[in-house]
Tab-separated table of C-alpha atoms in Angstrom:
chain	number	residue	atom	x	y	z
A	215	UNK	CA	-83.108	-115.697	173.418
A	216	UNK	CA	-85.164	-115.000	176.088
A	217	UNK	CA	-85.544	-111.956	178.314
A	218	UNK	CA	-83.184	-111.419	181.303
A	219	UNK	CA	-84.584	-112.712	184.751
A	220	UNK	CA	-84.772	-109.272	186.867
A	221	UNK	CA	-86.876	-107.614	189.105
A	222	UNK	CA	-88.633	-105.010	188.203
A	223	UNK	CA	-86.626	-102.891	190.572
A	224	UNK	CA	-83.421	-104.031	189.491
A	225	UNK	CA	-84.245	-103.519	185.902
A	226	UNK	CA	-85.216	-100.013	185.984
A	227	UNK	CA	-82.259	-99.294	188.592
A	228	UNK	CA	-79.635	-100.712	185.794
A	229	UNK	CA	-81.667	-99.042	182.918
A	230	UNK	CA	-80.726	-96.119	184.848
A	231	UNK	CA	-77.032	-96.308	186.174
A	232	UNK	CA	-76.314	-97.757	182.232
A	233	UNK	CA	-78.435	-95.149	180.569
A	234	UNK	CA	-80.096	-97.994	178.584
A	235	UNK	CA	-83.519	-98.385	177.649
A	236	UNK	CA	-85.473	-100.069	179.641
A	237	UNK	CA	-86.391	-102.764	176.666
A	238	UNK	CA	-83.169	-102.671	175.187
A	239	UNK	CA	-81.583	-103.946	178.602
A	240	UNK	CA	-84.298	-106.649	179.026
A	241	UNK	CA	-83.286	-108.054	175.763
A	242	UNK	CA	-79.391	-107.163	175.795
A	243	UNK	CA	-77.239	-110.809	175.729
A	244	UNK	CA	-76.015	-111.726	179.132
A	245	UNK	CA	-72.431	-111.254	178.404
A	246	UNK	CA	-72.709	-107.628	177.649
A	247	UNK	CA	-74.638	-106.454	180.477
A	248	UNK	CA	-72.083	-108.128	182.493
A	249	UNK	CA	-69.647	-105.961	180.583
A	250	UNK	CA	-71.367	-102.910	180.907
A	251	UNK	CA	-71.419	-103.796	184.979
A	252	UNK	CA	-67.422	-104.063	185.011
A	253	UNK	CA	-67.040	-100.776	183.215
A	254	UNK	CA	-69.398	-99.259	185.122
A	255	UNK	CA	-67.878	-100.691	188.296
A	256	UNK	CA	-64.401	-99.723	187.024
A	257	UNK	CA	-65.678	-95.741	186.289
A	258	UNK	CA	-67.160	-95.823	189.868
A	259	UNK	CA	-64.024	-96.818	191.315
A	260	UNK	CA	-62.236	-94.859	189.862
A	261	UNK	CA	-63.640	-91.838	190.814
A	262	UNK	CA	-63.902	-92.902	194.201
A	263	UNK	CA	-59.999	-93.566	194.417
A	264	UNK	CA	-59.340	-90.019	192.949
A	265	UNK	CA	-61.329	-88.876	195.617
A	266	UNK	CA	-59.179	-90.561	198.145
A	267	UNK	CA	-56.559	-89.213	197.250
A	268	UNK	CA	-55.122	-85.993	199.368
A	269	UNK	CA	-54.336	-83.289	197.384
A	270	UNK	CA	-50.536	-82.740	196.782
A	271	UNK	CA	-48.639	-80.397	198.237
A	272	UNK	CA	-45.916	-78.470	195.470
């Protein structure tokens, strides 16, 4: 399998938001990272709609 086709920018941004290893994300399967993205994306959104959300009022 060969490596994943990033930049180097993008690479080390992902390594980061994933808290991956840079090599281990340059050799992780295709599939996964595109897991990891839709969990990530799914935490992130999350937390953004809790956010939102006005407090309520008892």
């Amino acid at each position: 399998m060969k490596p994943l086709q990033l930049s180097a920018e993008t690479a080390v941004e992902l390594s980061k938001r994933l808290n991956v290893p840079l090599e281990q994300l340059m050799h992780m399967p295709r599939h996964i990272l595109i897991q990891k993205l839709v969990e990530l994306e799914s935490e992130q959104s999350d937390a953004a709609s809790k956010d939102d959300t006005p407090p309520s009022s008892d």
